[in-house]
Amino acid sequence: MVIEGKTVFLKNNLKNRDFLTLMDYTKEEILYLLELADYIKKQKQAGNVFQPLKGKTLGMIFEKASTRTRVSFEAGMYQLGGIAIFLNSKDIQIGRGETIADTARVLSGYLDGIMIRTFSQETVEELAQYATIPVINGLTDMYHPCQVLADLLTIREVKGKLEGVKLAYIGDGNNMAHSLMIGASMLGMEAAIASPIGYQPDKEVTETALKLAEKHGATITITDDPQEAACQADIIYTDVWASMGQEEEQTKREKDFQGFQVNEKLLSLAKKDAHFMHCLPAHRGEEVTAEVIDGKQSIVFLQAENRLHAQKALMTALMG
């Protein structure tokens, strides 16, 4: 593929590959996807037609509610020349007991790719095991690789680089913390994850991130001190304190996460040109104040827009 007058070569062809976690890909392959996303975004901004997926169909299985994931994938497929089919898990037979394996085999005969947004990472992995078409992880409780692909695109866009950039994540050690750690470690960044005791990232994921960081010259720090993490950061990032499926823990989490709110005082510890990011939806007054998320350092809506461009690049690479 030619991008900006240069030919980009991949060590491994991404066509027909699954995208279950960022760990499934090499550093070079992730950078390729970012280059492709940047190219696709510029084509759209210039009003040029770029439709490598004419005649292709993406099935989108949703077990969790969605705004950005659904709209970006659906609009992205349309803009690439294909179509996307929304499949609510309650409306298809998987919601009535049909096995994941049978669903994967059936959909493989109809579609060119599957995106699934669900709870269990094992569900995504089983779907990919039995499908003969690419499977994309739109979100699980363990990982959110599509979001982080767009986040990396956004950070590189505003900072001009990824290597050496310090990202401070303040909040629950959840799927966002996991994927941000993996992405940062593979791209030579510095990631500081600040979570309350009892809410820190999964130990196995952390160990994997540390090994990747050593390989790629990155730095990963896990702490329970938000101020320590935020100090001299280029990016301050947060997420909701109670994710989907954790609503009954809301009151307890509000108490346990006191001191982990991203506010102007915490943001002032970062570099003067630091930016604020949030994967959205946000709860103003909880994990972030309105002054920060709506302030001049916030890039949350650029970040949200880049979900479209990053996912168009991903679908082009896997299905084109």
PDB file of C-alpha atoms in Angstrom:
ATOM      1  CA  MET A   1       0.000   0.000   0.000  1.00  0.00           C
ATOM      2  CA  VAL A   2       1.231   3.498  -0.834  1.00  0.00           C
ATOM      3  CA  ILE A   3       0.818   6.148   1.881  1.00  0.00           C
ATOM      4  CA  GLU A   4       2.034   9.717   1.352  1.00  0.00           C
ATOM      5  CA  GLY A   5       4.199   8.615  -1.574  1.00  0.00           C
ATOM      6  CA  LYS A   6       5.893   5.839   0.411  1.00  0.00           C
ATOM      7  CA  THR A   7       5.269   2.128   0.106  1.00  0.00           C
ATOM      8  CA  VAL A   8       4.541   0.453   3.434  1.00  0.00           C
ATOM      9  CA  PHE A   9       5.529  -3.192   3.705  1.00  0.00           C
ATOM     10  CA  LEU A  10       4.212  -5.516   6.382  1.00  0.00           C
ATOM     11  CA  LYS A  11       6.077  -8.484   7.781  1.00  0.00           C
ATOM     12  CA  ASN A  12       2.732 -10.244   8.084  1.00  0.00           C
ATOM     13  CA  ASN A  13      -0.352  -9.738   5.954  1.00  0.00           C
ATOM     14  CA  LEU A  14      -3.234  -8.601   8.155  1.00  0.00           C
ATOM     15  CA  LYS A  15      -5.938  -9.835   5.786  1.00  0.00           C
ATOM     16  CA  ASN A  16      -8.279 -12.321   7.470  1.00  0.00           C
ATOM     17  CA  ARG A  17      -6.571 -11.848  10.856  1.00  0.00           C
ATOM     18  CA  ASP A  18      -8.548 -11.495  14.089  1.00  0.00           C
ATOM     19  CA  PHE A  19      -8.203  -8.417  16.331  1.00  0.00           C
ATOM     20  CA  LEU A  20      -8.825  -9.693  19.848  1.00  0.00           C
ATOM     21  CA  THR A  21      -6.145  -7.789  21.776  1.00  0.00           C
ATOM     22  CA  LEU A  22      -3.280  -5.494  20.818  1.00  0.00           C
ATOM     23  CA  MET A  23      -0.949  -8.293  21.894  1.00  0.00           C
ATOM     24  CA  ASP A  24      -2.002 -10.249  18.792  1.00  0.00           C
ATOM     25  CA  TYR A  25      -0.079  -7.734  16.674  1.00  0.00           C
ATOM     26  CA  THR A  26       3.514  -6.585  16.399  1.00  0.00           C
ATOM     27  CA  LYS A  27       4.655  -3.030  16.995  1.00  0.00           C
ATOM     28  CA  GLU A  28       5.166  -2.653  13.223  1.00  0.00           C
ATOM     29  CA  GLU A  29       1.638  -3.862  12.494  1.00  0.00           C
ATOM     30  CA  ILE A  30       0.093  -1.425  14.981  1.00  0.00           C
ATOM     31  CA  LEU A  31       2.101   1.425  13.463  1.00  0.00           C
ATOM     32  CA  TYR A  32       0.900   0.339  10.025  1.00  0.00           C
ATOM     33  CA  LEU A  33      -2.714   0.541  11.204  1.00  0.00           C
ATOM     34  CA  LEU A  34      -2.077   4.031  12.583  1.00  0.00           C
ATOM     35  CA  GLU A  35      -0.520   5.142   9.280  1.00  0.00           C
ATOM     36  CA  LEU A  36      -3.467   3.697   7.391  1.00  0.00           C
ATOM     37  CA  ALA A  37      -5.949   5.392   9.754  1.00  0.00           C
ATOM     38  CA  ASP A  38      -4.193   8.719   9.250  1.00  0.00           C
ATOM     39  CA  TYR A  39      -4.330   8.254   5.482  1.00  0.00           C
ATOM     40  CA  ILE A  40      -8.037   7.332   5.558  1.00  0.00           C
ATOM     41  CA  LYS A  41      -8.824  10.328   7.783  1.00  0.00           C
ATOM     42  CA  LYS A  42      -7.058  12.688   5.374  1.00  0.00           C
ATOM     43  CA  GLN A  43      -8.955  11.193   2.442  1.00  0.00           C
ATOM     44  CA  LYS A  44     -12.264  11.839   4.213  1.00  0.00           C
ATOM     45  CA  GLN A  45     -11.254  15.397   5.137  1.00  0.00           C
ATOM     46  CA  ALA A  46     -10.308  16.046   1.506  1.00  0.00           C
ATOM     47  CA  GLY A  47     -13.670  14.714   0.324  1.00  0.00           C
ATOM     48  CA  ASN A  48     -12.084  11.823  -1.567  1.00  0.00           C
ATOM     49  CA  VAL A  49     -13.918   8.527  -1.993  1.00  0.00           C
ATOM     50  CA  PHE A  50     -12.071   5.571  -0.470  1.00  0.00           C
ATOM     51  CA  GLN A  51     -14.127   2.389  -0.735  1.00  0.00           C
ATOM     52  CA  PRO A  52     -12.024  -0.780  -0.562  1.00  0.00           C
ATOM     53  CA  LEU A  53     -14.867  -2.766   1.022  1.00  0.00           C
ATOM     54  CA  LYS A  54     -17.476  -2.590  -1.746  1.00  0.00           C
ATOM     55  CA  GLY A  55     -19.738  -5.612  -1.534  1.00  0.00           C
ATOM     56  CA  LYS A  56     -18.448  -6.569   1.934  1.00  0.00           C
ATOM     57  CA  THR A  57     -20.662  -7.081   4.999  1.00  0.00           C
ATOM     58  CA  LEU A  58     -19.816  -6.752   8.686  1.00  0.00           C
ATOM     59  CA  GLY A  59     -21.973  -8.385  11.356  1.00  0.00           C
ATOM     60  CA  MET A  60     -22.017  -6.507  14.682  1.00  0.00           C
ATOM     61  CA  ILE A  61     -23.022  -8.520  17.761  1.00  0.00           C
ATOM     62  CA  PHE A  62     -23.917  -6.432  20.807  1.00  0.00           C
ATOM     63  CA  GLU A  63     -24.398  -7.795  24.325  1.00  0.00           C
ATOM     64  CA  LYS A  64     -23.545  -4.365  25.792  1.00  0.00           C
ATOM     65  CA  ALA A  65     -25.092  -0.998  25.007  1.00  0.00           C
ATOM     66  CA  SER A  66     -23.076   1.265  22.727  1.00  0.00           C
ATOM     67  CA  THR A  67     -22.897   4.689  21.114  1.00  0.00           C
ATOM     68  CA  ARG A  68     -19.376   5.179  19.750  1.00  0.00           C
ATOM     69  CA  THR A  69     -18.656   1.537  18.890  1.00  0.00           C
ATOM     70  CA  ARG A  70     -21.902   0.973  17.015  1.00  0.00           C
ATOM     71  CA  VAL A  71     -22.005   4.275  15.138  1.00  0.00           C
ATOM     72  CA  SER A  72     -18.300   4.306  14.209  1.00  0.00           C
ATOM     73  CA  PHE A  73     -18.324   0.747  12.868  1.00  0.00           C
ATOM     74  CA  GLU A  74     -21.642   1.154  11.069  1.00  0.00           C
ATOM     75  CA  ALA A  75     -20.772   4.533   9.541  1.00  0.00           C
ATOM     76  CA  GLY A  76     -17.258   3.308   8.798  1.00  0.00           C
ATOM     77  CA  MET A  77     -18.465   0.295   6.827  1.00  0.00           C
ATOM     78  CA  TYR A  78     -20.839   2.486   4.820  1.00  0.00           C
ATOM     79  CA  GLN A  79     -18.076   4.995   4.036  1.00  0.00           C
ATOM     80  CA  LEU A  80     -15.773   2.142   2.957  1.00  0.00           C
ATOM     81  CA  GLY A  81     -18.414   0.928   0.508  1.00  0.00           C
ATOM     82  CA  GLY A  82     -19.783  -1.981   2.539  1.00  0.00           C
ATOM     83  CA  ILE A  83     -22.697  -2.490   4.899  1.00  0.00           C
ATOM     84  CA  ALA A  84     -22.967  -3.352   8.596  1.00  0.00           C
ATOM     85  CA  ILE A  85     -25.716  -5.436  10.196  1.00  0.00           C
ATOM     86  CA  PHE A  86     -26.645  -4.746  13.830  1.00  0.00           C
ATOM     87  CA  LEU A  87     -27.212  -7.988  15.748  1.00  0.00           C
ATOM     88  CA  ASN A  88     -28.583  -7.532  19.252  1.00  0.00           C
ATOM     89  CA  SER A  89     -27.770 -10.686  21.212  1.00  0.00           C
ATOM     90  CA  LYS A  90     -31.376 -10.778  22.447  1.00  0.00           C
ATOM     91  CA  ASP A  91     -32.664 -10.872  18.863  1.00  0.00           C
ATOM     92  CA  ILE A  92     -30.450 -13.667  17.513  1.00  0.00           C
ATOM     93  CA  GLN A  93     -30.345 -17.306  18.539  1.00  0.00           C
ATOM     94  CA  ILE A  94     -27.180 -16.915  20.625  1.00  0.00           C
ATOM     95  CA  GLY A  95     -29.456 -15.188  23.125  1.00  0.00           C
ATOM     96  CA  ARG A  96     -31.662 -18.311  23.244  1.00  0.00           C
ATOM     97  CA  GLY A  97     -28.937 -20.854  23.820  1.00  0.00           C
ATOM     98  CA  GLU A  98     -27.340 -21.461  20.419  1.00  0.00           C
ATOM     99  CA  THR A  99     -23.671 -22.163  20.970  1.00  0.00           C
ATOM    100  CA  ILE A 100     -21.001 -19.628  20.139  1.00  0.00           C
ATOM    101  CA  ALA A 101     -19.349 -22.216  17.891  1.00  0.00           C
ATOM    102  CA  ASP A 102     -22.526 -22.746  15.853  1.00  0.00           C
ATOM    103  CA  THR A 103     -23.116 -18.998  15.622  1.00  0.00           C
ATOM    104  CA  ALA A 104     -19.544 -18.481  14.390  1.00  0.00           C
ATOM    105  CA  ARG A 105     -19.883 -21.156  11.713  1.00  0.00           C
ATOM    106  CA  VAL A 106     -23.238 -19.844  10.471  1.00  0.00           C
ATOM    107  CA  LEU A 107     -22.186 -16.192  10.347  1.00  0.00           C
ATOM    108  CA  SER A 108     -18.966 -17.133   8.547  1.00  0.00           C
ATOM    109  CA  GLY A 109     -21.115 -18.300   5.649  1.00  0.00           C
ATOM    110  CA  TYR A 110     -22.957 -14.972   5.412  1.00  0.00           C
ATOM    111  CA  LEU A 111     -20.482 -12.256   6.339  1.00  0.00           C
ATOM    112  CA  ASP A 112     -16.972 -10.984   5.644  1.00  0.00           C
ATOM    113  CA  GLY A 113     -16.230 -10.003   9.236  1.00  0.00           C
ATOM    114  CA  ILE A 114     -17.684  -9.987  12.757  1.00  0.00           C
ATOM    115  CA  MET A 115     -17.373  -7.313  15.432  1.00  0.00           C
ATOM    116  CA  ILE A 116     -18.570  -8.295  18.896  1.00  0.00           C
ATOM    117  CA  ARG A 117     -19.066  -6.162  22.024  1.00  0.00           C
ATOM    118  CA  THR A 118     -19.612  -8.415  25.010  1.00  0.00           C
ATOM    119  CA  PHE A 119     -18.676  -9.184  28.608  1.00  0.00           C
ATOM    120  CA  SER A 120     -16.321 -12.156  28.538  1.00  0.00           C
ATOM    121  CA  GLN A 121     -13.005 -12.247  26.682  1.00  0.00           C
ATOM    122  CA  GLU A 122     -13.505 -16.016  26.425  1.00  0.00           C
ATOM    123  CA  THR A 123     -16.635 -15.429  24.335  1.00  0.00           C
ATOM    124  CA  VAL A 124     -14.645 -13.403  21.804  1.00  0.00           C
ATOM    125  CA  GLU A 125     -11.872 -15.976  21.703  1.00  0.00           C
ATOM    126  CA  GLU A 126     -14.299 -18.856  21.166  1.00  0.00           C
ATOM    127  CA  LEU A 127     -16.067 -16.945  18.416  1.00  0.00           C
ATOM    128  CA  ALA A 128     -12.732 -16.365  16.691  1.00  0.00           C
ATOM    129  CA  GLN A 129     -11.743 -20.002  17.128  1.00  0.00           C
ATOM    130  CA  TYR A 130     -14.719 -21.271  15.122  1.00  0.00           C
ATOM    131  CA  ALA A 131     -15.213 -18.397  12.667  1.00  0.00           C
ATOM    132  CA  THR A 132     -13.460 -18.518   9.306  1.00  0.00           C
ATOM    133  CA  ILE A 133     -13.705 -14.737   8.883  1.00  0.00           C
ATOM    134  CA  PRO A 134     -12.014 -11.947  10.888  1.00  0.00           C
ATOM    135  CA  VAL A 135     -13.364 -11.326  14.388  1.00  0.00           C
ATOM    136  CA  ILE A 136     -12.885  -7.894  15.981  1.00  0.00           C
ATOM    137  CA  ASN A 137     -13.114  -7.339  19.726  1.00  0.00           C
ATOM    138  CA  GLY A 138     -15.323  -4.268  20.102  1.00  0.00           C
ATOM    139  CA  LEU A 139     -15.015  -4.476  23.905  1.00  0.00           C
ATOM    140  CA  THR A 140     -14.900  -7.052  26.685  1.00  0.00           C
ATOM    141  CA  ASP A 141     -14.509  -6.711  30.433  1.00  0.00           C
ATOM    142  CA  MET A 142     -10.798  -7.526  29.998  1.00  0.00           C
ATOM    143  CA  TYR A 143      -9.764  -5.484  26.925  1.00  0.00           C
ATOM    144  CA  HIS A 144     -10.850  -2.576  24.718  1.00  0.00           C
ATOM    145  CA  PRO A 145      -8.304  -2.673  21.856  1.00  0.00           C
ATOM    146  CA  CYS A 146     -10.361  -0.663  19.335  1.00  0.00           C
ATOM    147  CA  GLN A 147     -10.583   2.267  21.733  1.00  0.00           C
ATOM    148  CA  VAL A 148      -6.854   2.229  22.392  1.00  0.00           C
ATOM    149  CA  LEU A 149      -6.032   2.030  18.684  1.00  0.00           C
ATOM    150  CA  ALA A 150      -7.978   5.296  18.307  1.00  0.00           C
ATOM    151  CA  ASP A 151      -6.313   6.696  21.434  1.00  0.00           C
ATOM    152  CA  LEU A 152      -2.843   6.034  20.020  1.00  0.00           C
ATOM    153  CA  LEU A 153      -3.892   7.710  16.782  1.00  0.00           C
ATOM    154  CA  THR A 154      -5.098  10.736  18.781  1.00  0.00           C
ATOM    155  CA  ILE A 155      -1.986  11.030  20.948  1.00  0.00           C
ATOM    156  CA  ARG A 156       0.269  10.835  17.907  1.00  0.00           C
ATOM    157  CA  GLU A 157      -1.866  13.454  16.164  1.00  0.00           C
ATOM    158  CA  VAL A 158      -1.626  16.013  18.988  1.00  0.00           C
ATOM    159  CA  LYS A 159       1.902  15.223  20.229  1.00  0.00           C
ATOM    160  CA  GLY A 160       3.541  14.327  16.919  1.00  0.00           C
ATOM    161  CA  LYS A 161       4.958  11.114  18.370  1.00  0.00           C
ATOM    162  CA  LEU A 162       4.303   8.199  20.704  1.00  0.00           C
ATOM    163  CA  GLU A 163       7.735   7.171  21.929  1.00  0.00           C
ATOM    164  CA  GLY A 164       8.595   8.865  25.205  1.00  0.00           C
ATOM    165  CA  VAL A 165       5.121  10.329  25.726  1.00  0.00           C
ATOM    166  CA  LYS A 166       3.922   9.935  29.331  1.00  0.00           C
ATOM    167  CA  LEU A 167       0.311   8.810  29.755  1.00  0.00           C
ATOM    168  CA  ALA A 168      -1.194   8.886  33.241  1.00  0.00           C
ATOM    169  CA  TYR A 169      -4.340   6.817  33.666  1.00  0.00           C
ATOM    170  CA  ILE A 170      -6.305   7.704  36.808  1.00  0.00           C
ATOM    171  CA  GLY A 171      -9.089   5.343  37.868  1.00  0.00           C
ATOM    172  CA  ASP A 172     -10.317   1.761  37.782  1.00  0.00           C
ATOM    173  CA  GLY A 173      -7.800  -0.849  36.647  1.00  0.00           C
ATOM    174  CA  ASN A 174     -10.285  -2.111  34.081  1.00  0.00           C
ATOM    175  CA  ASN A 175     -10.300  -3.021  30.372  1.00  0.00           C
ATOM    176  CA  MET A 176      -9.170   0.499  29.476  1.00  0.00           C
ATOM    177  CA  ALA A 177      -6.229   0.366  31.870  1.00  0.00           C
ATOM    178  CA  HIS A 178      -5.276  -3.052  30.492  1.00  0.00           C
ATOM    179  CA  SER A 179      -5.330  -2.055  26.831  1.00  0.00           C
ATOM    180  CA  LEU A 180      -3.652   1.297  27.488  1.00  0.00           C
ATOM    181  CA  MET A 181      -0.821  -0.473  29.321  1.00  0.00           C
ATOM    182  CA  ILE A 182      -0.357  -2.934  26.464  1.00  0.00           C
ATOM    183  CA  GLY A 183      -0.502  -0.240  23.776  1.00  0.00           C
ATOM    184  CA  ALA A 184       1.867   2.070  25.631  1.00  0.00           C
ATOM    185  CA  SER A 185       4.346  -0.714  26.336  1.00  0.00           C
ATOM    186  CA  MET A 186       4.436  -1.784  22.670  1.00  0.00           C
ATOM    187  CA  LEU A 187       4.891   1.769  21.357  1.00  0.00           C
ATOM    188  CA  GLY A 188       7.698   2.857  23.694  1.00  0.00           C
ATOM    189  CA  MET A 189       5.598   5.157  25.868  1.00  0.00           C
ATOM    190  CA  GLU A 190       5.614   5.815  29.599  1.00  0.00           C
ATOM    191  CA  ALA A 191       2.385   4.715  31.276  1.00  0.00           C
ATOM    192  CA  ALA A 192       1.556   5.424  34.918  1.00  0.00           C
ATOM    193  CA  ILE A 193      -1.591   3.674  36.153  1.00  0.00           C
ATOM    194  CA  ALA A 194      -3.067   5.043  39.389  1.00  0.00           C
ATOM    195  CA  SER A 195      -5.865   2.971  40.930  1.00  0.00           C
ATOM    196  CA  PRO A 196      -7.090   2.476  44.485  1.00  0.00           C
ATOM    197  CA  ILE A 197      -5.915  -0.649  46.306  1.00  0.00           C
ATOM    198  CA  GLY A 198      -8.315  -3.438  45.353  1.00  0.00           C
ATOM    199  CA  TYR A 199      -9.019  -1.889  41.954  1.00  0.00           C
ATOM    200  CA  GLN A 200      -5.607  -2.149  40.319  1.00  0.00           C
ATOM    201  CA  PRO A 201      -5.054  -3.862  36.954  1.00  0.00           C
ATOM    202  CA  ASP A 202      -5.039  -7.630  36.534  1.00  0.00           C
ATOM    203  CA  LYS A 203      -1.687  -9.103  37.643  1.00  0.00           C
ATOM    204  CA  GLU A 204      -1.201 -11.263  34.542  1.00  0.00           C
ATOM    205  CA  VAL A 205      -1.931  -8.346  32.206  1.00  0.00           C
ATOM    206  CA  THR A 206       0.459  -6.168  34.209  1.00  0.00           C
ATOM    207  CA  GLU A 207       3.207  -8.792  33.971  1.00  0.00           C
ATOM    208  CA  THR A 208       2.696  -9.028  30.213  1.00  0.00           C
ATOM    209  CA  ALA A 209       2.829  -5.234  29.871  1.00  0.00           C
ATOM    210  CA  LEU A 210       6.059  -5.095  31.871  1.00  0.00           C
ATOM    211  CA  LYS A 211       7.675  -7.703  29.617  1.00  0.00           C
ATOM    212  CA  LEU A 212       6.576  -5.817  26.503  1.00  0.00           C
ATOM    213  CA  ALA A 213       7.814  -2.550  28.016  1.00  0.00           C
ATOM    214  CA  GLU A 214      11.260  -4.044  28.593  1.00  0.00           C
ATOM    215  CA  LYS A 215      11.332  -5.259  24.984  1.00  0.00           C
ATOM    216  CA  HIS A 216      10.246  -1.936  23.468  1.00  0.00           C
ATOM    217  CA  GLY A 217      11.966   0.553  25.775  1.00  0.00           C
ATOM    218  CA  ALA A 218       8.762   1.636  27.511  1.00  0.00           C
ATOM    219  CA  THR A 219       8.021   2.286  31.194  1.00  0.00           C
ATOM    220  CA  ILE A 220       5.016   0.961  33.131  1.00  0.00           C
ATOM    221  CA  THR A 221       4.266   2.120  36.679  1.00  0.00           C
ATOM    222  CA  ILE A 222       1.418   0.918  38.891  1.00  0.00           C
ATOM    223  CA  THR A 223       0.585   3.110  41.882  1.00  0.00           C
ATOM    224  CA  ASP A 224      -2.251   4.058  44.233  1.00  0.00           C
ATOM    225  CA  ASP A 225      -1.166   7.709  44.189  1.00  0.00           C
ATOM    226  CA  PRO A 226      -2.903   9.826  41.500  1.00  0.00           C
ATOM    227  CA  GLN A 227      -0.559  12.765  42.113  1.00  0.00           C
ATOM    228  CA  GLU A 228       2.496  10.603  41.485  1.00  0.00           C
ATOM    229  CA  ALA A 229       1.031   9.318  38.225  1.00  0.00           C
ATOM    230  CA  ALA A 230      -0.034  12.763  37.006  1.00  0.00           C
ATOM    231  CA  CYS A 231       3.309  14.437  37.664  1.00  0.00           C
ATOM    232  CA  GLN A 232       4.796  15.760  34.388  1.00  0.00           C
ATOM    233  CA  ALA A 233       2.366  13.706  32.302  1.00  0.00           C
ATOM    234  CA  ASP A 234       1.708  14.553  28.646  1.00  0.00           C
ATOM    235  CA  ILE A 235      -1.725  12.897  28.747  1.00  0.00           C
ATOM    236  CA  ILE A 236      -4.143  12.547  31.674  1.00  0.00           C
ATOM    237  CA  TYR A 237      -6.706   9.816  31.001  1.00  0.00           C
ATOM    238  CA  THR A 238      -9.648   8.527  33.027  1.00  0.00           C
ATOM    239  CA  ASP A 239     -12.740   6.330  32.750  1.00  0.00           C
ATOM    240  CA  VAL A 240     -15.955   5.897  34.710  1.00  0.00           C
ATOM    241  CA  TRP A 241     -15.618   4.422  38.189  1.00  0.00           C
ATOM    242  CA  ALA A 242     -18.388   1.843  37.630  1.00  0.00           C
ATOM    243  CA  SER A 243     -18.497   0.243  34.178  1.00  0.00           C
ATOM    244  CA  MET A 244     -21.449  -1.547  32.587  1.00  0.00           C
ATOM    245  CA  GLY A 245     -22.403  -4.503  34.758  1.00  0.00           C
ATOM    246  CA  GLN A 246     -21.061  -2.831  37.913  1.00  0.00           C
ATOM    247  CA  GLU A 247     -23.960  -0.466  38.551  1.00  0.00           C
ATOM    248  CA  GLU A 248     -24.784  -2.100  41.895  1.00  0.00           C
ATOM    249  CA  GLU A 249     -21.273  -1.129  43.082  1.00  0.00           C
ATOM    250  CA  GLN A 250     -21.734   2.567  42.283  1.00  0.00           C
ATOM    251  CA  THR A 251     -22.127   3.823  45.848  1.00  0.00           C
ATOM    252  CA  LYS A 252     -19.197   1.781  47.174  1.00  0.00           C
ATOM    253  CA  ARG A 253     -16.972   2.797  44.281  1.00  0.00           C
ATOM    254  CA  GLU A 254     -17.771   6.496  44.754  1.00  0.00           C
ATOM    255  CA  LYS A 255     -16.433   6.141  48.292  1.00  0.00           C
ATOM    256  CA  ASP A 256     -13.411   4.013  47.344  1.00  0.00           C
ATOM    257  CA  PHE A 257     -12.374   6.333  44.490  1.00  0.00           C
ATOM    258  CA  GLN A 258     -12.335   9.535  46.532  1.00  0.00           C
ATOM    259  CA  GLY A 259      -9.138  11.383  45.639  1.00  0.00           C
ATOM    260  CA  PHE A 260      -9.024   9.877  42.147  1.00  0.00           C
ATOM    261  CA  GLN A 261     -11.105  12.558  40.440  1.00  0.00           C
ATOM    262  CA  VAL A 262      -9.389  14.345  37.569  1.00  0.00           C
ATOM    263  CA  ASN A 263      -9.821  18.015  38.401  1.00  0.00           C
ATOM    264  CA  GLU A 264      -7.910  21.205  37.709  1.00  0.00           C
ATOM    265  CA  LYS A 265      -5.636  20.640  40.714  1.00  0.00           C
ATOM    266  CA  LEU A 266      -4.602  17.191  39.481  1.00  0.00           C
ATOM    267  CA  LEU A 267      -4.261  18.408  35.883  1.00  0.00           C
ATOM    268  CA  SER A 268      -1.943  21.194  37.089  1.00  0.00           C
ATOM    269  CA  LEU A 269       0.608  18.539  38.080  1.00  0.00           C
ATOM    270  CA  ALA A 270       0.962  17.479  34.452  1.00  0.00           C
ATOM    271  CA  LYS A 271       2.970  19.354  31.823  1.00  0.00           C
ATOM    272  CA  LYS A 272       1.622  22.750  30.802  1.00  0.00           C
ATOM    273  CA  ASP A 273       0.742  21.449  27.339  1.00  0.00           C
ATOM    274  CA  ALA A 274      -0.853  18.241  28.658  1.00  0.00           C
ATOM    275  CA  HIS A 275      -4.126  16.981  27.226  1.00  0.00           C
ATOM    276  CA  PHE A 276      -7.084  15.284  28.900  1.00  0.00           C
ATOM    277  CA  MET A 277      -8.622  12.119  27.434  1.00  0.00           C
ATOM    278  CA  HIS A 278     -11.664  10.000  28.330  1.00  0.00           C
ATOM    279  CA  CYS A 279     -13.097   7.034  26.407  1.00  0.00           C
ATOM    280  CA  LEU A 280     -16.655   8.267  27.170  1.00  0.00           C
ATOM    281  CA  PRO A 281     -19.392   8.250  28.318  1.00  0.00           C
ATOM    282  CA  ALA A 282     -18.305  10.525  31.157  1.00  0.00           C
ATOM    283  CA  HIS A 283     -19.917  11.331  34.474  1.00  0.00           C
ATOM    284  CA  ARG A 284     -19.131  14.975  35.174  1.00  0.00           C
ATOM    285  CA  GLY A 285     -18.648  15.564  38.860  1.00  0.00           C
ATOM    286  CA  GLU A 286     -17.481  11.982  39.492  1.00  0.00           C
ATOM    287  CA  GLU A 287     -14.306  10.776  37.756  1.00  0.00           C
ATOM    288  CA  VAL A 288     -13.770  14.179  36.087  1.00  0.00           C
ATOM    289  CA  THR A 289     -14.946  17.723  36.663  1.00  0.00           C
ATOM    290  CA  ALA A 290     -16.809  19.679  34.012  1.00  0.00           C
ATOM    291  CA  GLU A 291     -14.027  22.282  34.044  1.00  0.00           C
ATOM    292  CA  VAL A 292     -11.505  19.679  32.855  1.00  0.00           C
ATOM    293  CA  ILE A 293     -13.509  17.660  30.337  1.00  0.00           C
ATOM    294  CA  ASP A 294     -15.006  20.818  28.792  1.00  0.00           C
ATOM    295  CA  GLY A 295     -11.798  22.826  29.110  1.00  0.00           C
ATOM    296  CA  LYS A 296      -9.218  23.838  26.539  1.00  0.00           C
ATOM    297  CA  GLN A 297      -6.900  20.912  27.338  1.00  0.00           C
ATOM    298  CA  SER A 298      -9.565  18.317  26.661  1.00  0.00           C
ATOM    299  CA  ILE A 299      -9.396  16.350  23.391  1.00  0.00           C
ATOM    300  CA  VAL A 300     -12.165  13.857  24.161  1.00  0.00           C
ATOM    301  CA  PHE A 301     -14.193  14.638  21.042  1.00  0.00           C
ATOM    302  CA  LEU A 302     -11.182  14.376  18.725  1.00  0.00           C
ATOM    303  CA  GLN A 303     -10.525  11.081  20.473  1.00  0.00           C
ATOM    304  CA  ALA A 304     -14.125   9.955  19.861  1.00  0.00           C
ATOM    305  CA  GLU A 305     -13.987  10.968  16.190  1.00  0.00           C
ATOM    306  CA  ASN A 306     -10.798   8.992  15.721  1.00  0.00           C
ATOM    307  CA  ARG A 307     -12.672   5.809  16.624  1.00  0.00           C
ATOM    308  CA  LEU A 308     -14.158   6.091  13.118  1.00  0.00           C
ATOM    309  CA  HIS A 309     -10.842   6.463  11.326  1.00  0.00           C
ATOM    310  CA  ALA A 310      -8.988   3.822  13.357  1.00  0.00           C
ATOM    311  CA  GLN A 311     -11.742   1.271  12.853  1.00  0.00           C
ATOM    312  CA  LYS A 312     -11.975   2.012   9.147  1.00  0.00           C
ATOM    313  CA  ALA A 313      -8.259   1.257   8.948  1.00  0.00           C
ATOM    314  CA  LEU A 314      -8.735  -1.953  10.915  1.00  0.00           C
ATOM    315  CA  MET A 315     -11.610  -3.167   8.729  1.00  0.00           C
ATOM    316  CA  THR A 316      -9.721  -2.234   5.562  1.00  0.00           C
ATOM    317  CA  ALA A 317      -6.664  -4.193   6.684  1.00  0.00           C
ATOM    318  CA  LEU A 318      -8.585  -7.279   7.844  1.00  0.00           C
ATOM    319  CA  MET A 319     -11.374  -7.427   5.263  1.00  0.00           C
ATOM    320  CA  GLY A 320     -10.077  -5.501   2.256  1.00  0.00           C
TER     321      GLY A 320
END
